[in-house]
CSV table of C-alpha atoms and ligand atoms in Angstrom, one decimal:
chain,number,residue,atom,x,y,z
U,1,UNK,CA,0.0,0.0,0.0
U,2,UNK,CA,2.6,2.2,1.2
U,3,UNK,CA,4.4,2.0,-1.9
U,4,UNK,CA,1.6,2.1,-4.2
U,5,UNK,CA,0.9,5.8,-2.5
U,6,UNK,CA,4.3,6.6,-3.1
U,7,UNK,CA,3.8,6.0,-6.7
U,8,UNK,CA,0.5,7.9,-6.8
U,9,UNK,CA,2.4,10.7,-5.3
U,10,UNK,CA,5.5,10.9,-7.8
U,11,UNK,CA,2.9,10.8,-10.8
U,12,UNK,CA,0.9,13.6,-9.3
U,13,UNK,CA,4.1,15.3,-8.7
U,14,UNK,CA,4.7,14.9,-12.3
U,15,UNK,CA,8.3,13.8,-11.9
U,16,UNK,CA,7.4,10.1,-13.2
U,17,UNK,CA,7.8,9.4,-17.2
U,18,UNK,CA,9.8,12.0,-17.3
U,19,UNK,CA,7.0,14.7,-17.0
U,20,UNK,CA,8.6,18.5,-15.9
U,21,UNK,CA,7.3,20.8,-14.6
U,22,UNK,CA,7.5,22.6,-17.6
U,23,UNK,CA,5.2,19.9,-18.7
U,24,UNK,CA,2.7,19.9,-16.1
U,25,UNK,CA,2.7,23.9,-16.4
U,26,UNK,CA,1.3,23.7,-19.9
U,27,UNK,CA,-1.5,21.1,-18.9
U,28,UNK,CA,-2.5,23.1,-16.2
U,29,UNK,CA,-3.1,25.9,-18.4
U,30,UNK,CA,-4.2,24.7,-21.9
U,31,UNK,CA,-7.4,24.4,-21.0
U,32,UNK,CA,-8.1,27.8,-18.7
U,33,UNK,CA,-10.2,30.4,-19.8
U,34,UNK,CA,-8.1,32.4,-17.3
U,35,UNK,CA,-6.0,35.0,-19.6
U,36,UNK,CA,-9.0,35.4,-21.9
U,37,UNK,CA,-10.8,36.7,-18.9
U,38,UNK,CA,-8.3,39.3,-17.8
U,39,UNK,CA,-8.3,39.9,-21.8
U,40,UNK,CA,-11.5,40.4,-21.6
U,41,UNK,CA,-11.4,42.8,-18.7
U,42,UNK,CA,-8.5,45.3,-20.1
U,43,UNK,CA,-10.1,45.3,-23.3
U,44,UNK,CA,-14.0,45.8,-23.0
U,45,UNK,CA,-14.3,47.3,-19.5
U,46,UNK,CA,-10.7,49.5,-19.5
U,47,UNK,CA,-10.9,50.2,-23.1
U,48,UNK,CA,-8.2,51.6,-25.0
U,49,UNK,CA,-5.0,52.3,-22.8
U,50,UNK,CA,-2.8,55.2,-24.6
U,51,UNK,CA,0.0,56.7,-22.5
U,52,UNK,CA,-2.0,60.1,-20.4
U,53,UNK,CA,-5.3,58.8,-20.5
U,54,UNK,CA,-7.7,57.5,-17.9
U,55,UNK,CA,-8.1,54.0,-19.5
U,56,UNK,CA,-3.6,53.6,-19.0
U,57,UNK,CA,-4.3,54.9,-15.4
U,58,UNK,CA,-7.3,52.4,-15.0
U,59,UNK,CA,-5.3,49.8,-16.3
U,60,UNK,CA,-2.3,50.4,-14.1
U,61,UNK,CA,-4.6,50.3,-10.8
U,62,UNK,CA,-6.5,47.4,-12.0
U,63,UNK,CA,-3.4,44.7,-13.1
U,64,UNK,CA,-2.2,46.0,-9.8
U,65,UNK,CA,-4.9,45.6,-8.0
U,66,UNK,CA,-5.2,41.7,-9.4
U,67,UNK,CA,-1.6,40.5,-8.4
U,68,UNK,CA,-2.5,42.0,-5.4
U,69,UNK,CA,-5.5,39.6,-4.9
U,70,UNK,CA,-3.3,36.7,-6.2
U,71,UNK,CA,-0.7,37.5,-3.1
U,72,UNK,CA,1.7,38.2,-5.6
U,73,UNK,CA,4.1,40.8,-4.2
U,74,UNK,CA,3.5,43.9,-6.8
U,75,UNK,CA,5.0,47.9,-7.2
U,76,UNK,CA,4.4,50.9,-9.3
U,77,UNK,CA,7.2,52.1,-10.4
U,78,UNK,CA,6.9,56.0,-11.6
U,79,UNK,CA,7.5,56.7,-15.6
U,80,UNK,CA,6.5,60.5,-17.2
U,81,UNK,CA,5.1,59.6,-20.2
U,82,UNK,CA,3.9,61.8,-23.4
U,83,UNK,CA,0.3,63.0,-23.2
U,84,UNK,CA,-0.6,63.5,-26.8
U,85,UNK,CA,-4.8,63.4,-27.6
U,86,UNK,CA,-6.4,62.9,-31.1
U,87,UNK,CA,-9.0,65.2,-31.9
U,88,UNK,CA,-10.7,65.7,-35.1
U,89,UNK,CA,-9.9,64.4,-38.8
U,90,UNK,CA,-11.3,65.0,-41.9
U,91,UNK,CA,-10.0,65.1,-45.0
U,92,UNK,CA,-11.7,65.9,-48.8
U,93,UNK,CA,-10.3,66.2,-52.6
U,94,UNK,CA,-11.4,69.2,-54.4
U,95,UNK,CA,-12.9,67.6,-57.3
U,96,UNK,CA,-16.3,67.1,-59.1
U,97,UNK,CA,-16.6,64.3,-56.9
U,98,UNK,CA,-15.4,65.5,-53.7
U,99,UNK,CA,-14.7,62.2,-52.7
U,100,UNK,CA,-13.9,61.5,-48.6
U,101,UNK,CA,-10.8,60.5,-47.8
U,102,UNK,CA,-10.8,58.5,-44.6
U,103,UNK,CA,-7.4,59.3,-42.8
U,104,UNK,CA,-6.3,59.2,-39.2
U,105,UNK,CA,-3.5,61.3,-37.2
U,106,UNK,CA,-0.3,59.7,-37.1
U,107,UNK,CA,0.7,59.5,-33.2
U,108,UNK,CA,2.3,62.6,-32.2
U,109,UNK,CA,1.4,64.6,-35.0
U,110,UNK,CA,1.2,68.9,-34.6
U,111,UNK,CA,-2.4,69.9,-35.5
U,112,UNK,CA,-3.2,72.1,-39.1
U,113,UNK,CA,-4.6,75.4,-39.3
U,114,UNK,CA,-7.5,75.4,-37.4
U,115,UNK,CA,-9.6,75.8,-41.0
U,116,UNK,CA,-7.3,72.9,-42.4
U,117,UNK,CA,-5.1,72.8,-45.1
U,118,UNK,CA,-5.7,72.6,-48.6
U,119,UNK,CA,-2.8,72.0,-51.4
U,120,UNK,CA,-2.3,69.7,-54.1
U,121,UNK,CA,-1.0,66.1,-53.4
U,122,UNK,CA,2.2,65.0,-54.9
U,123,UNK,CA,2.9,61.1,-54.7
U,124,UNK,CA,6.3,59.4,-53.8
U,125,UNK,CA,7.7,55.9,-53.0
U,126,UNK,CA,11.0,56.6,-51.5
U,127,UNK,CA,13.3,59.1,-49.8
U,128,UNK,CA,15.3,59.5,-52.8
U,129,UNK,CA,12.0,60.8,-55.3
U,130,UNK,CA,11.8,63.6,-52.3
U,131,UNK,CA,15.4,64.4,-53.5
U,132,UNK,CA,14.7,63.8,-56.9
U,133,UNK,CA,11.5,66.2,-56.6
U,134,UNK,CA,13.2,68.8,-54.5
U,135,UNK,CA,12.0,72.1,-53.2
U,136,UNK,CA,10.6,73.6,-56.5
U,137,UNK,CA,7.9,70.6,-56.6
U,138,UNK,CA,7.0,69.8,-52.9
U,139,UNK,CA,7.0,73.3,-51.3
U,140,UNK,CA,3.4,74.3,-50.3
U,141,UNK,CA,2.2,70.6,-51.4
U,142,UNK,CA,0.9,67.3,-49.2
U,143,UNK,CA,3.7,64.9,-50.2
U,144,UNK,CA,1.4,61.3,-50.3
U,145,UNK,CA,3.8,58.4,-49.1
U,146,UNK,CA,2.6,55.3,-51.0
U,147,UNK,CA,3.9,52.3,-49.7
U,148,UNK,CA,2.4,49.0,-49.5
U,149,UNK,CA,3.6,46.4,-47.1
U,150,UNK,CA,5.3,43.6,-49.6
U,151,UNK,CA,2.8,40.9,-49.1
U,152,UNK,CA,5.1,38.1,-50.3
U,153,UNK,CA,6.9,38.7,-46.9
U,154,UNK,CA,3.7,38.7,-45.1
U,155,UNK,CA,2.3,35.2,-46.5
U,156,UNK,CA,6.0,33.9,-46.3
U,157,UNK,CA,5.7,34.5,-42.1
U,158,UNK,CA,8.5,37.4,-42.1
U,159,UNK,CA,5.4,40.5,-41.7
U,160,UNK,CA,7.3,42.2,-39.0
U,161,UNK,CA,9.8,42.5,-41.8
U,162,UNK,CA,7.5,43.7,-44.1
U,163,UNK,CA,6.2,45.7,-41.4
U,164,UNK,CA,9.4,47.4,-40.6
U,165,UNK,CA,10.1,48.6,-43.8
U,166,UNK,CA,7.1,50.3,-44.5
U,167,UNK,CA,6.9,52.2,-41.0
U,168,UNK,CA,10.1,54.4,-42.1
U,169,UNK,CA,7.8,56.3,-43.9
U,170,UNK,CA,5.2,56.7,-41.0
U,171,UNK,CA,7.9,57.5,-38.7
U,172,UNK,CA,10.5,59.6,-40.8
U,173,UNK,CA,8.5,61.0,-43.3
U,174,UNK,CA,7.1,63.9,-41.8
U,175,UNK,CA,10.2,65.6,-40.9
U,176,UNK,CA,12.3,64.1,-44.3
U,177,UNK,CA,9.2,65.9,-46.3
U,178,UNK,CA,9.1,69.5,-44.4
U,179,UNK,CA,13.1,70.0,-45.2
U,180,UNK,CA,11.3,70.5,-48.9
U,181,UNK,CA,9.1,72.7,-47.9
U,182,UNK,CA,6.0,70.1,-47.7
U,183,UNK,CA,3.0,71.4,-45.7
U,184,UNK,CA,1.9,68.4,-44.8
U,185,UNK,CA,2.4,64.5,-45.1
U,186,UNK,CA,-0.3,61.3,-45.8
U,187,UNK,CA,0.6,57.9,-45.8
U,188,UNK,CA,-0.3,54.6,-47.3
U,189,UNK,CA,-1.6,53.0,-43.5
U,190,UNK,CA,1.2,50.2,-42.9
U,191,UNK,CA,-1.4,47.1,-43.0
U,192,UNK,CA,-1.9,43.7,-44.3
U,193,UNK,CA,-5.3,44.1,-45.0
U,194,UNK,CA,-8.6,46.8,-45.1
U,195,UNK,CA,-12.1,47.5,-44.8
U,196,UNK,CA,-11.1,51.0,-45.1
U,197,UNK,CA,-9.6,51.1,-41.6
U,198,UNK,CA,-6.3,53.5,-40.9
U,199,UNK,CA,-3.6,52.5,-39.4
U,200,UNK,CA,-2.1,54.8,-36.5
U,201,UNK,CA,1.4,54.6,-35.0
U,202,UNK,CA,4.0,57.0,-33.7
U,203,UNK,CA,6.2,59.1,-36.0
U,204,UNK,CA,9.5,61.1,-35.1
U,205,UNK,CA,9.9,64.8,-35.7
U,206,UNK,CA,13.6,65.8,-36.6
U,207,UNK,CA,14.0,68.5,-34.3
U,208,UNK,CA,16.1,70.7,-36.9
U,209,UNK,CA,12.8,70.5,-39.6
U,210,UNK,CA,9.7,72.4,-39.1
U,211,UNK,CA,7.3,69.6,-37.8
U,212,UNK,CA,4.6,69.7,-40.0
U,213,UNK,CA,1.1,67.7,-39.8
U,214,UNK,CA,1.0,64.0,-40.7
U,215,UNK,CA,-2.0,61.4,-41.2
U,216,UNK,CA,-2.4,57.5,-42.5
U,217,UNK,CA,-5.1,56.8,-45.2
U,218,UNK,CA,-6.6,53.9,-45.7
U,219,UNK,CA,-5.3,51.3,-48.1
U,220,UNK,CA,-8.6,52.1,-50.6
U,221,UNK,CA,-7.8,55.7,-50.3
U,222,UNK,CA,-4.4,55.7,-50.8
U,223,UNK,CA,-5.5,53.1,-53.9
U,224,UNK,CA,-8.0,56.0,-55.4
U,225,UNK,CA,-5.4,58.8,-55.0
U,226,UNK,CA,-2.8,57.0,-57.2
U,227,UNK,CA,-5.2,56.1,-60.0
U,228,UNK,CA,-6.0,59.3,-60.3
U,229,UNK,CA,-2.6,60.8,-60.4
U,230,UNK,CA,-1.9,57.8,-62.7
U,231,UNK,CA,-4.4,59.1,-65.1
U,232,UNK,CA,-2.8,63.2,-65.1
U,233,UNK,CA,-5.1,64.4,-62.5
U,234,UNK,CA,-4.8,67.6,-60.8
U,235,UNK,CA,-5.3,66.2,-57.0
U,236,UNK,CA,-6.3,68.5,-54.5
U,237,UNK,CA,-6.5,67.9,-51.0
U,238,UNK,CA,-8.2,69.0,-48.0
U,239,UNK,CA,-7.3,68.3,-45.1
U,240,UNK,CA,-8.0,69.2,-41.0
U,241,UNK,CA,-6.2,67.6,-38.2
U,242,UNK,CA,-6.8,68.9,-34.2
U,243,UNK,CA,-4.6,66.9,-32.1
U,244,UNK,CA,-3.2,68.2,-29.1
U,245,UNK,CA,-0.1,67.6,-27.1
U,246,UNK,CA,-0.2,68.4,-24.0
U,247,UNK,CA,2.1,68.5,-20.6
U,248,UNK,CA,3.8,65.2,-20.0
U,249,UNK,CA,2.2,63.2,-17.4
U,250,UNK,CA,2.7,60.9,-14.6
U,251,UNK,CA,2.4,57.1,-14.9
U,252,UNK,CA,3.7,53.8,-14.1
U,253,UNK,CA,5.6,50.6,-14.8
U,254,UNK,CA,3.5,47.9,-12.9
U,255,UNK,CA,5.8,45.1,-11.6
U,256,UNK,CA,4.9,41.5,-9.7
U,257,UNK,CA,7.2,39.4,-8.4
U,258,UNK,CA,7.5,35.1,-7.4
U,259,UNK,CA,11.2,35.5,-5.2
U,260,UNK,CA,13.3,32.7,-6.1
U,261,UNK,CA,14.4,30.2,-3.7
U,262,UNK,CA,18.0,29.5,-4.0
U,263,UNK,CA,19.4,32.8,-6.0
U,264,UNK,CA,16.5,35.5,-5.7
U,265,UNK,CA,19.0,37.8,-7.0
U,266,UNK,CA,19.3,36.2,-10.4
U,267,UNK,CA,16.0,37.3,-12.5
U,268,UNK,CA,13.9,36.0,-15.3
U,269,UNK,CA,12.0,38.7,-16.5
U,270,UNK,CA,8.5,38.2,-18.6
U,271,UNK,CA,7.0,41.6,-20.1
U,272,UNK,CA,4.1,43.2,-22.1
U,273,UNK,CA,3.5,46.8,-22.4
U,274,UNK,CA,0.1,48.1,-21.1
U,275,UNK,CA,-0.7,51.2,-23.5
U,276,UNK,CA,-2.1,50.7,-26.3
U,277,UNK,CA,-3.3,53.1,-28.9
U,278,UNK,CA,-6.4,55.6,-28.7
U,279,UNK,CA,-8.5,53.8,-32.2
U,280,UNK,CA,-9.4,50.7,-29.9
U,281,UNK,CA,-9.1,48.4,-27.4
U,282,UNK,CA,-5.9,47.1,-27.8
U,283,UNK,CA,-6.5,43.6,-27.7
U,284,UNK,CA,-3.5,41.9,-30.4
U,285,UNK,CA,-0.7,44.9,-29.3
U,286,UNK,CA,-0.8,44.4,-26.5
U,287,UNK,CA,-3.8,43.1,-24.0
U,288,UNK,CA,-2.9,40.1,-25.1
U,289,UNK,CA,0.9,39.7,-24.2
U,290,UNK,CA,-0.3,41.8,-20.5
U,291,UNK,CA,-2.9,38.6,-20.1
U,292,UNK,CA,-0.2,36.1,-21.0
U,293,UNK,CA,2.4,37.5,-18.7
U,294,UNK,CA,-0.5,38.3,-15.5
U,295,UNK,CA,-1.8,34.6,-16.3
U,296,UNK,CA,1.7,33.0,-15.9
U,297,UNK,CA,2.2,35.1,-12.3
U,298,UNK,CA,-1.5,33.5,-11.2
U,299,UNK,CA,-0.9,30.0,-12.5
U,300,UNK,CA,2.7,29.7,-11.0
U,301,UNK,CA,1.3,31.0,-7.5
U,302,UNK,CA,-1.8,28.7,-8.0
U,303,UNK,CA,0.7,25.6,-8.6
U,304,UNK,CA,2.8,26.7,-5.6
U,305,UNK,CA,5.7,26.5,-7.5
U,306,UNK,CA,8.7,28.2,-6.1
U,307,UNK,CA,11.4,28.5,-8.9
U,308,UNK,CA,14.9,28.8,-8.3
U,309,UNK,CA,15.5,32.0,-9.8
U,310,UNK,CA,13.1,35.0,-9.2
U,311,UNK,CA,10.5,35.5,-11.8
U,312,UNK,CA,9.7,39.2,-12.3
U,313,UNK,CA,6.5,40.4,-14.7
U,314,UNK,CA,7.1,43.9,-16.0
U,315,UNK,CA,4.4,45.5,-17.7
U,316,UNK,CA,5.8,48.2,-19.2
U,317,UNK,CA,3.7,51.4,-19.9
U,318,UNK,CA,4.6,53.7,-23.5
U,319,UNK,CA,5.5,51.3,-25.4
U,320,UNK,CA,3.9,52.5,-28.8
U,321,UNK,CA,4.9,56.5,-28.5
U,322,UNK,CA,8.1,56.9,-26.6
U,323,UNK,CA,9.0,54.2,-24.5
U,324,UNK,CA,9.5,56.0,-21.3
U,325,UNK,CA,8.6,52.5,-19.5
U,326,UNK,CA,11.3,50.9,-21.2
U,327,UNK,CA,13.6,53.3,-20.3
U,328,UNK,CA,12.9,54.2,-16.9
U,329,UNK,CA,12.8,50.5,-16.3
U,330,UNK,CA,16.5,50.0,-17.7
U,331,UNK,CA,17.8,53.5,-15.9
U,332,UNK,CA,16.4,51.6,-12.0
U,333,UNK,CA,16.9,48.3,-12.4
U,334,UNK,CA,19.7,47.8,-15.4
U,335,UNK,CA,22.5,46.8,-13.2
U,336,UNK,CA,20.2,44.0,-11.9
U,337,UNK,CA,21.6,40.6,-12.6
U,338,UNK,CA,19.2,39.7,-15.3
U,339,UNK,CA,19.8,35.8,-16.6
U,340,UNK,CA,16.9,36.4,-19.1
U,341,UNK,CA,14.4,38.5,-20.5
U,342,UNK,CA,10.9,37.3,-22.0
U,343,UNK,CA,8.6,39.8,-24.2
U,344,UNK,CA,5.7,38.9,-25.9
U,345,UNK,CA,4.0,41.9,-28.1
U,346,UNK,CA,3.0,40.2,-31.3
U,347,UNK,CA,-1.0,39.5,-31.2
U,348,UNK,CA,-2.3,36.7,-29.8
U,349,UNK,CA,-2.4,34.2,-32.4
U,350,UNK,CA,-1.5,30.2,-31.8
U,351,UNK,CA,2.6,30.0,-30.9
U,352,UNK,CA,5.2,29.3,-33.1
U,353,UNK,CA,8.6,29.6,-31.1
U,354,UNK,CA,10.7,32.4,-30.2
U,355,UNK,CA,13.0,34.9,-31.2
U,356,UNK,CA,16.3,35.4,-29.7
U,357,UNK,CA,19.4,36.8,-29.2
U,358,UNK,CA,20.8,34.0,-27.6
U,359,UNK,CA,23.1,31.9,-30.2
U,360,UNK,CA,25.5,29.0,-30.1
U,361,UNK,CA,26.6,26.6,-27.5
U,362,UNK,CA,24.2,28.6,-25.5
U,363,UNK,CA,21.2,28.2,-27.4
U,364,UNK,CA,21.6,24.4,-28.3
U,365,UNK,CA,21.9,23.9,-24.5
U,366,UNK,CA,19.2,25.4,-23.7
U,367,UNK,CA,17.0,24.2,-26.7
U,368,UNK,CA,18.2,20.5,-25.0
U,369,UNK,CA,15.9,21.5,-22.3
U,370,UNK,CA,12.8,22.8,-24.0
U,371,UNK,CA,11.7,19.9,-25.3
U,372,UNK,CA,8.4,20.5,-23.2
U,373,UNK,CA,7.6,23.3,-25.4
U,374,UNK,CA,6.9,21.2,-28.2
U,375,UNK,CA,3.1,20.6,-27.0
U,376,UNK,CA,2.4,24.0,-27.7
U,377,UNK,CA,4.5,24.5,-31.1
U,378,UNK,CA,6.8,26.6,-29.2
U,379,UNK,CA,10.1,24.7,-29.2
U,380,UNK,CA,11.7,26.7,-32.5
U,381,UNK,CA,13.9,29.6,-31.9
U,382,UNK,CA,15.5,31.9,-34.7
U,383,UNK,CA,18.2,34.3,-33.9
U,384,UNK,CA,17.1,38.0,-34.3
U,385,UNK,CA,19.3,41.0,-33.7
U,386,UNK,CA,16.8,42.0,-30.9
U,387,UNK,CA,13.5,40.0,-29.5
U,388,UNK,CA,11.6,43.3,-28.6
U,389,UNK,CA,11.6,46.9,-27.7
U,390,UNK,CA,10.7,47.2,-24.2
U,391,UNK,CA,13.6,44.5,-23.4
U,392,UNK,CA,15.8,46.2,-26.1
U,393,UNK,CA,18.1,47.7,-23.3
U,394,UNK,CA,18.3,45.1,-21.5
U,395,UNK,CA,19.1,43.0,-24.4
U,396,UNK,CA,22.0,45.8,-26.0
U,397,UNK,CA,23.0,45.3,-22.8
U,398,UNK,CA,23.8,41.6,-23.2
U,399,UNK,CA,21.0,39.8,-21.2
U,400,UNK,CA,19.9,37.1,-23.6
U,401,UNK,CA,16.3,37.7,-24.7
U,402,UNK,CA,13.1,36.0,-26.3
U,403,UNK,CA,10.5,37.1,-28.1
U,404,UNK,CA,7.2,35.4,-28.5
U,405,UNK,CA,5.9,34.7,-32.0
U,406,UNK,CA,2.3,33.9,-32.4
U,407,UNK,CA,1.2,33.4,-35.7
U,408,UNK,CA,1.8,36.7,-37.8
U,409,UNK,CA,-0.5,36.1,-41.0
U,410,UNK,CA,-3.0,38.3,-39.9
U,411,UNK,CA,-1.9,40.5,-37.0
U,412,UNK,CA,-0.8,43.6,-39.2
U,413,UNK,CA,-4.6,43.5,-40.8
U,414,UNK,CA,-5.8,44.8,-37.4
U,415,UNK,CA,-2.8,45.9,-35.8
U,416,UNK,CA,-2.8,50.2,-34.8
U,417,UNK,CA,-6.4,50.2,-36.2
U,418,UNK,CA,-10.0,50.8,-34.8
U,419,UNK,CA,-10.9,46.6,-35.2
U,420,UNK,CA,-7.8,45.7,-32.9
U,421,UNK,CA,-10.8,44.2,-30.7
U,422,UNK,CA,-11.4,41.3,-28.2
U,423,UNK,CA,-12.8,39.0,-31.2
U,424,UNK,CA,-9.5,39.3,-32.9
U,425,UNK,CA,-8.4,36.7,-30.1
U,426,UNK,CA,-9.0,32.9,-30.1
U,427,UNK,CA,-9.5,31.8,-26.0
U,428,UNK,CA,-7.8,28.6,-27.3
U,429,UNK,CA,-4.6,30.2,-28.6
U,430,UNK,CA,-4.2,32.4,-26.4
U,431,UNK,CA,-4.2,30.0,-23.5
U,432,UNK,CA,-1.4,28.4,-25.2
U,433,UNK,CA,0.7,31.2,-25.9
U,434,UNK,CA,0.3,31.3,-21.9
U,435,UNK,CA,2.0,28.3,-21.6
U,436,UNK,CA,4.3,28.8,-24.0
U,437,UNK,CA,5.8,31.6,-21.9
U,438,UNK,CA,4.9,30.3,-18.4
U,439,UNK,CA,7.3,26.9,-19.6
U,440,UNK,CA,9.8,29.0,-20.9
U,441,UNK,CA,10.0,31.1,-18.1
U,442,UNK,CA,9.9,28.4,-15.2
U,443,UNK,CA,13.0,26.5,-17.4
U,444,UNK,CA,15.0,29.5,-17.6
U,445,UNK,CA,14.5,30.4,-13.8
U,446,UNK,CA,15.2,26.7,-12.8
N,1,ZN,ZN1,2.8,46.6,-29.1
């Protein structure tokens, strides 16, 4: 009898077979609704979460509030962030047909005259044609940016490629267009797909150009203008933009801790960012990765497991327009022996592995223990210059990090834009992206 218990005991421990931890983590949590609920919560109660506003300060006291009721040991740590508000956008062309154009205020963007702006529109594809162009052509125009995202990329899996090279013109092009003389800029929105919907994002004034207003059209639009300068049109645009920016104001990192029980010095960190942008809910960029990372915290406590190593979850506020989180987080806690840092910011689509910046010896070793990451499709990792931009310091730095790769196909269709909603997420996937990073997590702090 005695020994038969034993047995029952090692199985339940999960130690028998050869089940980890690791393993036992992800069949504790494939099946929980648990980070689709705190999902859920951010997304349809909170609402959208941009840096200043009273949904990022709702969603600071609430994940706070939540390790809190999980008796997970949890801080705010003070960040200034950029308080920049969106106010109206319209924007017409002077024509028989005085067709709408359906644009949207590129993040951080000055505001036009308050009766708008009206010019002709002259179309580029590259920095070079601005060159080309030069003063005599752009000054006094709206210099149109068209740039498709190269969809061969995007059905190939590489869309943060294809992403990344379109975005130079959302966040450059501003400031690369006023040196001409341009009075204002539209884009081609940097998006997979489109019913019409614009794509925001931040952009980056050079401080030695006049900053000048800038906006995203949709895909259709940006379609209809070309066509018609195609065909010799005159095209005349109007356009008005209010946003405003005002005082920087105060915020916070939110950051939960398990303590480690042999080297609580030594640190595993997992992190999402909690803004998101003002055009929805923030669901794919990035209440998701915040559910993942809270999810892992409550499952780990729930499991009483103790890891060697301490296990910290950052949720790092301004990601999308500035950063500050990222960087106030480095500046406090940089010389902090980090062993490794997790992100996760790409949607919430079913895993696919990890990037990482680890490489060699040191990634086949460690790829020899995370076998148990196979269950969840999660056991590939490809070496990237950098596995994501709130860990990016830490990472330049030298700590060895992983990104999280959900299925990219479609998360640039909604990405930035006003259907990045709570039905864009599959309760199925994302509980396995959960495990994904709670396994990796508990290996790497073991
Ligand atoms: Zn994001």
């Amino acid at each position: 009898m005695k020994t038969i218990v034993g047995f029952l005991l090692l199985l339940a421990s999960g130690s028998a077979f050869g089940q980890s931890t690791a393993d036992t983590i992800i069949a504790r949590e494939l099946p929980s609704a648990r980070a689709y609920e705190t999902l859920s919560h951010l997304t349809d109660d909170i609402g959208a979460r941009l840096t200043g506003s009273k949904g990022a300060a709702l969603a600071v006291r609430w994940t706070t509030g939540q390790f809190r009721e999980w008796d997970i040991p949890v801080s705010n740590e003070p960040v200034k962030v950029p308080h920049w508000v969106r106010g109206r956008e319209e924007a017409h062309l002077l024509s028989a047909a005085n067709q709408n154009i359906v644009l949207t205020a590129i993040g951080g963007s000055v505001a036009t005259a308050q009766s708008g702006i009206t010019a002709d529109v002259v179309e580029v594809d590259s920095f070079d044609e601005l060159k080309t162009l030069g003063t005599a052509k752009l000054r006094g125009r709206i210099v149109f940016y068209n740039n498709p995202m190269d969809m061969d990329l995007v059905r190939t899996h590489r869309a943060f490629e294809a992403y990344r090279i379109a975005v130079a013109f959302r966040g450059a092009g501003a400031s690369r267009a006023a040196e001409f003389g341009a009075k204002a800029i539209v884009i081609r929105s940097v998006g997979s797909a489109s019913l019409r919907t614009p794509h925001t994002g931040a952009l980056h004034y050079d401080p030695k150009q006049p900053k000048i207003p800038a906006a995203a059209m949709t895909a259709e639009d940006a379609m209809l203008l070309h066509r018609l300068l195609a065909r010799g049109k005159h095209v005349r645009m109007h356009m008005l933009l209010t946003p405003k920016t005002l005082p920087d104001a105060d915020s916070a990192n939110v950051i939960a801790e398990i303590r480690g029980s042999e080297k609580p010095e030594e640190i595993v960190l997992i992190g999402a960012h909690l803004d998101s942008w003002d055009l929805a809910t923030g669901a794919i960029d990035d209440g998701s990765g915040v559910a993942m990372v809270m999810e892992t915290m409550r499952l780990l406590k729930e499991m009483n497991l103790r890891p060697r190593r301490t296990i910290r979850a950052v949720l790092f506020m301004n990601e999308e327009n500035g950063s500050r989180g990222a960087l106030q987080y480095a500046k406090d806690h940089g010389k902090e022996k980090h062993i490794a840092a997790i992100e996760t910011d790409a949607g919430g689509a079913a895993p696919t592995g990890f990037t990482t910046t680890l490489k060699g010896d040191a990634l086949a070793a460690l790829e020899a223990r995370t076998k148990p990451l196979a269950a969840v499709s999660s056991n590939r990792f490809e070496v990237a210059e950098e596995a994501g931009a709130d860990i990016g310091p830490l990472t330049e730095a030298g700590v060895p990090g992983f990104g999280l790769v959900p299925e990219p196909l479609h998360y640039f269709d909604y990405h930035h834009t006003n259907a990045d909603t709570l039905d864009k997420v599959d309760p199925k996937e994302l509980a396995q992206d959960t495990a994904a990073i709670a396994a990796l997590a508990w290996i790497l702090a073991e």
